[in-house]
XYZ file of N, CA and C in Angstrom:
468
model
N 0.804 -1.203 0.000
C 0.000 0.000 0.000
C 0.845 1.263 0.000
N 2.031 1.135 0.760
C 2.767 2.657 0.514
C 3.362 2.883 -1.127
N 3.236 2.225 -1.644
C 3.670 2.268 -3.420
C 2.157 2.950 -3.802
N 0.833 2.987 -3.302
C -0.249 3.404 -3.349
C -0.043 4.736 -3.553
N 0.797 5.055 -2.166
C 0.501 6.286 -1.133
C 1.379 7.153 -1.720
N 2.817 6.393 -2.152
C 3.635 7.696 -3.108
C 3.306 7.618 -4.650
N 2.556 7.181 -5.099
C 2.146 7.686 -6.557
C 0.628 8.793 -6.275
N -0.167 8.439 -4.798
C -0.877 9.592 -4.426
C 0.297 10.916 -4.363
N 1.013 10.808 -3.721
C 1.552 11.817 -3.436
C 2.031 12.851 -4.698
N 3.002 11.724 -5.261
C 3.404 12.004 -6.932
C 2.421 12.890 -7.491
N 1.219 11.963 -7.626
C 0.256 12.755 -8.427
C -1.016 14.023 -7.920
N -0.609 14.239 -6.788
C -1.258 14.897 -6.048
C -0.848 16.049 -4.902
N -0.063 15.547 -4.668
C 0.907 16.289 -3.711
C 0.950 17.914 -3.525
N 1.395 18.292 -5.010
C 1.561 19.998 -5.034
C 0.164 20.331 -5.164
N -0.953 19.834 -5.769
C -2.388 20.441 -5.865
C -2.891 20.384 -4.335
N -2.491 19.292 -3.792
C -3.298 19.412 -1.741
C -2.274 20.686 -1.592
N -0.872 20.578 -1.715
C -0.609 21.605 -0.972
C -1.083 23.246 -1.357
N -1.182 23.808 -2.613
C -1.849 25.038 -3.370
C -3.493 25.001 -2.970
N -3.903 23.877 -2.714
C -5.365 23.952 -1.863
C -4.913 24.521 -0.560
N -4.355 23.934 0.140
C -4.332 24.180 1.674
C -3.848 25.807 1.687
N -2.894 26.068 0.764
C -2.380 27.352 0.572
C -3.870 28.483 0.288
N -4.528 28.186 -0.240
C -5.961 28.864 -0.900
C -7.045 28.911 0.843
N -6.656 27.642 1.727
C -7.327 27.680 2.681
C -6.481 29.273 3.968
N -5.685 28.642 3.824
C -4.573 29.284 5.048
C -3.488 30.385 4.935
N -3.054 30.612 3.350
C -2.766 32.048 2.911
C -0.949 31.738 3.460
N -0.890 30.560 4.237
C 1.092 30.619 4.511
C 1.629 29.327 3.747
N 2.873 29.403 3.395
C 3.683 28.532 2.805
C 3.847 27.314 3.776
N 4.687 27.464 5.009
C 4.737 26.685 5.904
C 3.389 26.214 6.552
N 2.282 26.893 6.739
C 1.332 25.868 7.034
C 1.071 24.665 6.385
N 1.077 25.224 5.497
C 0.023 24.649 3.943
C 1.062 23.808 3.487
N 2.424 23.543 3.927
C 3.460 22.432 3.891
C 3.152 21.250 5.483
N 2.905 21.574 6.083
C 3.006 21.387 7.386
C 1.339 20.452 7.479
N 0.574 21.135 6.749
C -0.654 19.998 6.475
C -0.624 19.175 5.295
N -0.356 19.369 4.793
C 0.257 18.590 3.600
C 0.503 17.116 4.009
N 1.885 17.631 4.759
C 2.170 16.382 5.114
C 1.297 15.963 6.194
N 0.640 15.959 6.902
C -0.426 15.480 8.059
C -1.213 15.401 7.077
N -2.085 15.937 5.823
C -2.663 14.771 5.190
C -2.600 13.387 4.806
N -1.451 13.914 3.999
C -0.642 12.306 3.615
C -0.268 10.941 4.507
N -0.070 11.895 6.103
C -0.226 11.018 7.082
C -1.451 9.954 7.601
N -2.645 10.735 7.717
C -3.343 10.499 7.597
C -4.087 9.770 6.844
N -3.863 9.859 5.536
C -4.351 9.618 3.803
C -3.631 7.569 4.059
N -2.391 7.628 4.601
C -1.457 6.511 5.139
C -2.377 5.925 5.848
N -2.306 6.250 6.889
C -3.191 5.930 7.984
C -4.645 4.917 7.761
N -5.462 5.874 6.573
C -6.695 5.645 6.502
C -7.066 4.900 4.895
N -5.778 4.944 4.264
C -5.970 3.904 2.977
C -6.375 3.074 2.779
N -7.053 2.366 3.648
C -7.753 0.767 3.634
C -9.537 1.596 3.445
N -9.451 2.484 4.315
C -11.034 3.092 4.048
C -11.667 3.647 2.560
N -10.220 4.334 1.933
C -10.932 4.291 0.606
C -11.304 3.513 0.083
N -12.708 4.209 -0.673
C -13.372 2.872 -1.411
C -13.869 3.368 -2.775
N -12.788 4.296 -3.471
C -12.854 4.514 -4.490
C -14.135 5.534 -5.314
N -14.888 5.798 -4.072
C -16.534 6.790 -4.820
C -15.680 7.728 -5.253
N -14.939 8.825 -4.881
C -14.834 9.868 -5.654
C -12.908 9.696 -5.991
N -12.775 10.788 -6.592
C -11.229 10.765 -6.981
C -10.119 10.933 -6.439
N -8.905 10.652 -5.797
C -8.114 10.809 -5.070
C -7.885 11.561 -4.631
N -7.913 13.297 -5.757
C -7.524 13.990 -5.573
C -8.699 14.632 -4.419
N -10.194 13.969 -4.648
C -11.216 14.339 -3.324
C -11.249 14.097 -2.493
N -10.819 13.275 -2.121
C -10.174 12.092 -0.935
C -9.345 13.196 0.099
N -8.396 13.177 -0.983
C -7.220 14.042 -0.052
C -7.487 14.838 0.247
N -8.394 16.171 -0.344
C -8.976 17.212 0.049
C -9.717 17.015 0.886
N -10.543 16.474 1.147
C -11.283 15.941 2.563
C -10.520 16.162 3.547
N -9.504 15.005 3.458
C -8.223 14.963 4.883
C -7.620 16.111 4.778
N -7.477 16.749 3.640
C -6.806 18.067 4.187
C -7.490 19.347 4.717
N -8.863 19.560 4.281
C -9.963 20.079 4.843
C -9.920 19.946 5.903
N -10.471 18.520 6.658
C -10.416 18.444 8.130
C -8.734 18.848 8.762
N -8.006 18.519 8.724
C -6.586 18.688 8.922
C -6.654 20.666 9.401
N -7.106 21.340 8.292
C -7.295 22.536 8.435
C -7.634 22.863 9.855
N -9.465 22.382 9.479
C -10.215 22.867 10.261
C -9.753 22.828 11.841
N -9.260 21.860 11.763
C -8.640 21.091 13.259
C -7.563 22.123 13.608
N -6.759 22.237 12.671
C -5.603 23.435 12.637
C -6.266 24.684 13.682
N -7.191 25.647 12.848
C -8.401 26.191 13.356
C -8.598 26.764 14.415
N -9.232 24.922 14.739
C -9.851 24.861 16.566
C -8.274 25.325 17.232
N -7.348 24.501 16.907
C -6.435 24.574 17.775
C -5.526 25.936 18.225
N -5.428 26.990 17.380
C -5.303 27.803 17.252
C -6.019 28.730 17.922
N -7.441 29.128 17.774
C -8.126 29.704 18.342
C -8.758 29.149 19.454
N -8.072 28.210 20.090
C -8.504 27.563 21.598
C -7.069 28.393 22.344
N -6.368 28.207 21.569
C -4.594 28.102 22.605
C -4.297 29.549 22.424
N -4.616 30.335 21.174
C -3.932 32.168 20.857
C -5.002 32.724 20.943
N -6.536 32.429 21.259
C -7.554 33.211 20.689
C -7.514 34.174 20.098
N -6.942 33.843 19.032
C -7.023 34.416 17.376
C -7.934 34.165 16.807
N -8.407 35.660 16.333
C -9.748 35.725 15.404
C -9.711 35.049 14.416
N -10.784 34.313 13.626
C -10.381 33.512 12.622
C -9.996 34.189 11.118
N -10.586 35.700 11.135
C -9.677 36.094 10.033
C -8.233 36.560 10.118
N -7.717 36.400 11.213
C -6.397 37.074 11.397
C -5.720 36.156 10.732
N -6.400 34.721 11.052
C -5.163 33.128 10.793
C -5.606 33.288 8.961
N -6.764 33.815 8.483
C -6.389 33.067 6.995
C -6.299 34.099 6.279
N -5.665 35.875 6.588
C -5.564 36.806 6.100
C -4.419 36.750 5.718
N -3.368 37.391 4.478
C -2.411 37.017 3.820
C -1.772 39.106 4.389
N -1.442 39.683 5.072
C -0.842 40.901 5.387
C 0.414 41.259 4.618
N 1.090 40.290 4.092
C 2.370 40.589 3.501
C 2.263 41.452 2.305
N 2.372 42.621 2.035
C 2.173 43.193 0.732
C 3.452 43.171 -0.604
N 3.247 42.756 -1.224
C 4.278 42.804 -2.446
C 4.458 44.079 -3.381
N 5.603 44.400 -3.588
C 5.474 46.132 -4.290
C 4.623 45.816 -5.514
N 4.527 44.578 -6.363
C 3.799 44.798 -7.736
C 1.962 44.939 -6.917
N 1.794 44.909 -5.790
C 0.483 45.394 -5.356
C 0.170 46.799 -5.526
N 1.085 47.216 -5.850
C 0.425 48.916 -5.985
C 0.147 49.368 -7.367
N 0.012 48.340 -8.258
C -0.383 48.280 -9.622
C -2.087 48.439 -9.427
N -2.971 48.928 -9.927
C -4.413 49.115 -9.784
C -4.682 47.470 -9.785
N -4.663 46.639 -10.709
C -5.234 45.449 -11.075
C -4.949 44.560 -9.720
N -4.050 44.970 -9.179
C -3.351 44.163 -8.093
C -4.461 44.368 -6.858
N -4.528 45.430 -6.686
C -5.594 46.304 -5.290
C -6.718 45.955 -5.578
N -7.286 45.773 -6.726
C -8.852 45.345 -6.951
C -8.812 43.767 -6.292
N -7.330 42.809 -7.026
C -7.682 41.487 -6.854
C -7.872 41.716 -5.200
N -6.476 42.245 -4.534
C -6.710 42.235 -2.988
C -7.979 42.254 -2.265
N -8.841 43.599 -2.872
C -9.931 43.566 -2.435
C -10.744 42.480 -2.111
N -11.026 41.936 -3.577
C -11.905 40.719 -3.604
C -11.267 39.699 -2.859
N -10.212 39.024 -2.645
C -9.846 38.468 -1.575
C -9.698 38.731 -0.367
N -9.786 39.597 -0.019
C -10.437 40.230 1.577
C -12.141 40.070 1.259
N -12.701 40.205 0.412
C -13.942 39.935 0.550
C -14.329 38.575 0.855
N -13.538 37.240 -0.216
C -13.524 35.952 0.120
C -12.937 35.295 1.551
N -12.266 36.293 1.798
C -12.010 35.971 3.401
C -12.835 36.516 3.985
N -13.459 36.914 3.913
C -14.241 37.755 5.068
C -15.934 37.126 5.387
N -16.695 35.469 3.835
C -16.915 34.565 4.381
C -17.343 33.971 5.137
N -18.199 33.476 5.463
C -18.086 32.253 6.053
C -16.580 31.021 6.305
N -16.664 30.103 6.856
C -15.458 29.358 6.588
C -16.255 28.375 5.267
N -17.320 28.056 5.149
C -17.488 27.031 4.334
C -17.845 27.577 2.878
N -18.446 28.790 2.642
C -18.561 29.690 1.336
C -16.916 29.756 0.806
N -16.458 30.462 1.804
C -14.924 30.629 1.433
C -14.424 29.876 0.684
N -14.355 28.628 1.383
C -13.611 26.709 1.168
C -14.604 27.165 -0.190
N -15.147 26.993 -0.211
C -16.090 26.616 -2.084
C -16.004 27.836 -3.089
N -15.984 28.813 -2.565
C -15.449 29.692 -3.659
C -13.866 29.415 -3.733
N -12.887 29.216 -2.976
C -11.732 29.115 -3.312
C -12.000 27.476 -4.113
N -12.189 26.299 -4.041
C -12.337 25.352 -4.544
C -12.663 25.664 -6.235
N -13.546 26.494 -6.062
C -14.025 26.432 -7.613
C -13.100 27.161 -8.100
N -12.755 27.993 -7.661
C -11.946 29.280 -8.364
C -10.612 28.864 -8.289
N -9.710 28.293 -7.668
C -8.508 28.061 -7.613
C -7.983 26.701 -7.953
N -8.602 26.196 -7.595
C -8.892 24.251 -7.796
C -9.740 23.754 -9.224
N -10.352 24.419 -9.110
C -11.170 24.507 -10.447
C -11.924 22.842 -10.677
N -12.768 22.778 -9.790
C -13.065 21.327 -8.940
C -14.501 21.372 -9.438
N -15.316 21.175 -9.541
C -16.326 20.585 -10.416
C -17.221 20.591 -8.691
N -19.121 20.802 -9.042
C -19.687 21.066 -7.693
C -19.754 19.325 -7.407
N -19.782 18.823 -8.445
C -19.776 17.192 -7.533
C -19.185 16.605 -6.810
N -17.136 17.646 -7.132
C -16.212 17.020 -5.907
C -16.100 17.796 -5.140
N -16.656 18.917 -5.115
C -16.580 19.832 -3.914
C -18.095 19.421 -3.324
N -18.851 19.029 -3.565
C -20.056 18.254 -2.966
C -19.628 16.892 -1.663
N -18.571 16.166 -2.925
C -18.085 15.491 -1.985
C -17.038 15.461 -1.381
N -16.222 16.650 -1.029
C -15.551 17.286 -0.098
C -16.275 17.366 0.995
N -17.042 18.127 0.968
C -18.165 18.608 2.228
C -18.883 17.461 2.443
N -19.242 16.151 2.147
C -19.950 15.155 2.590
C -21.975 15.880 1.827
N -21.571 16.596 1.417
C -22.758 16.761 0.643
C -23.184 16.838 -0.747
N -24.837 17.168 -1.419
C -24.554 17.148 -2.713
C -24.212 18.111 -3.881
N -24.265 17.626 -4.642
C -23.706 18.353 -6.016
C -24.199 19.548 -5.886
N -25.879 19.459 -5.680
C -26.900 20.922 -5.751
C -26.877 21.522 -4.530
N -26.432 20.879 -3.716
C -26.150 22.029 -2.115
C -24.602 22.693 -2.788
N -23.535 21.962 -3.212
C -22.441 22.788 -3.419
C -22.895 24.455 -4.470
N -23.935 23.903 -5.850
C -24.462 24.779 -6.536
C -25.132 26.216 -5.504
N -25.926 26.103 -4.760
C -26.633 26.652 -4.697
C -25.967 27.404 -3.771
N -24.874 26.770 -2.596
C -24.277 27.515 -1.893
C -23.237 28.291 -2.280
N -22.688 28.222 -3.718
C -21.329 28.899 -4.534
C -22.347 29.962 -4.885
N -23.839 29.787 -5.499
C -24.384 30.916 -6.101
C -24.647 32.095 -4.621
N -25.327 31.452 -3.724
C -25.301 32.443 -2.364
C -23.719 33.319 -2.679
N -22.573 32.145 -2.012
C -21.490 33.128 -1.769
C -21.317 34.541 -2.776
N -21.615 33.917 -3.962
C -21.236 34.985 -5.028
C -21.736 35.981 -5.118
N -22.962 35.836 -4.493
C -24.070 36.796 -4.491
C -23.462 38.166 -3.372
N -22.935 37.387 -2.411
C -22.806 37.703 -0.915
C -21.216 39.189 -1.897
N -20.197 38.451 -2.699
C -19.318 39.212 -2.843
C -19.537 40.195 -4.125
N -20.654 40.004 -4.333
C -20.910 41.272 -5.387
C -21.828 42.087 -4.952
């Protein structure tokens, strides 16, 4: 099974980690769950049973992995939860107009729900289809639909 687990990785690896990055906005987190997916993903390989695609699988475990991140965080620093997934570092090509608009709208997508967020970044960055972001969330295709159309609604 670990010949399983590194051709998951192989083939999957940098997309969990640019997800987790889309969740959490740091390099080192979003490395740091990564691998605690994969741990996990190890761990729990006998449970897959093949319904959706690996790459949904893993997003799941790395989803929860997050969320858990999260709790733990805002139990131990009580840190607001937008402080942990706000990106503050400014880059000089940000003072380009096109740059300040995108910022905006990503302070808007952070600003969210946690689970609108997760699905607008999914669609938009992941570019994940509502059936595997349906089954990310343990729900369906038309709850993912209807809740991407809310969010969108929410940022325009």
């Amino acid at each position: 099974m670990s010949s399983d687990m590194e051709k998951y990785y192989r083939e999957n690896g940098r997309k969990v980690f640019l997800y987790l990055m889309t969740l959490c906005g740091n390099a080192d987190t979003a490395e740091e769950l990564t691998q605690e997916t994969f741990y996990r993903a190890l761990r729990s390989v006998n449970k897959y049973k093949g319904e959706s695609s690996v790459y949904t699988w893993l997003c799941g475990i790395a989803r929860n992995a997050w969320l858990e991140e999260l709790r733990k965080r805002t139990r131990h620093k009580g840190e607001e939860l937008s402080e942990l997934t706000e990106d503050n570092a400014l880059r000089p090509d940000e003072a380009a107009e096109s740059s300040d608009s995108r910022l905006r709208l990503l302070k808007k997508v952070h600003s969210l729900p946690e689970t609108e967020k997760e699905l607008i970044l999914l669609r938009a960055s992941q570019e994940l289809s509502f059936r595997e972001i349906g089954e990310i969330f343990g729900k369906s295709e038309n709850w993912a639909r209807v809740t991407y159309y809310r969010a969108k609604q929410k940022l325009m």
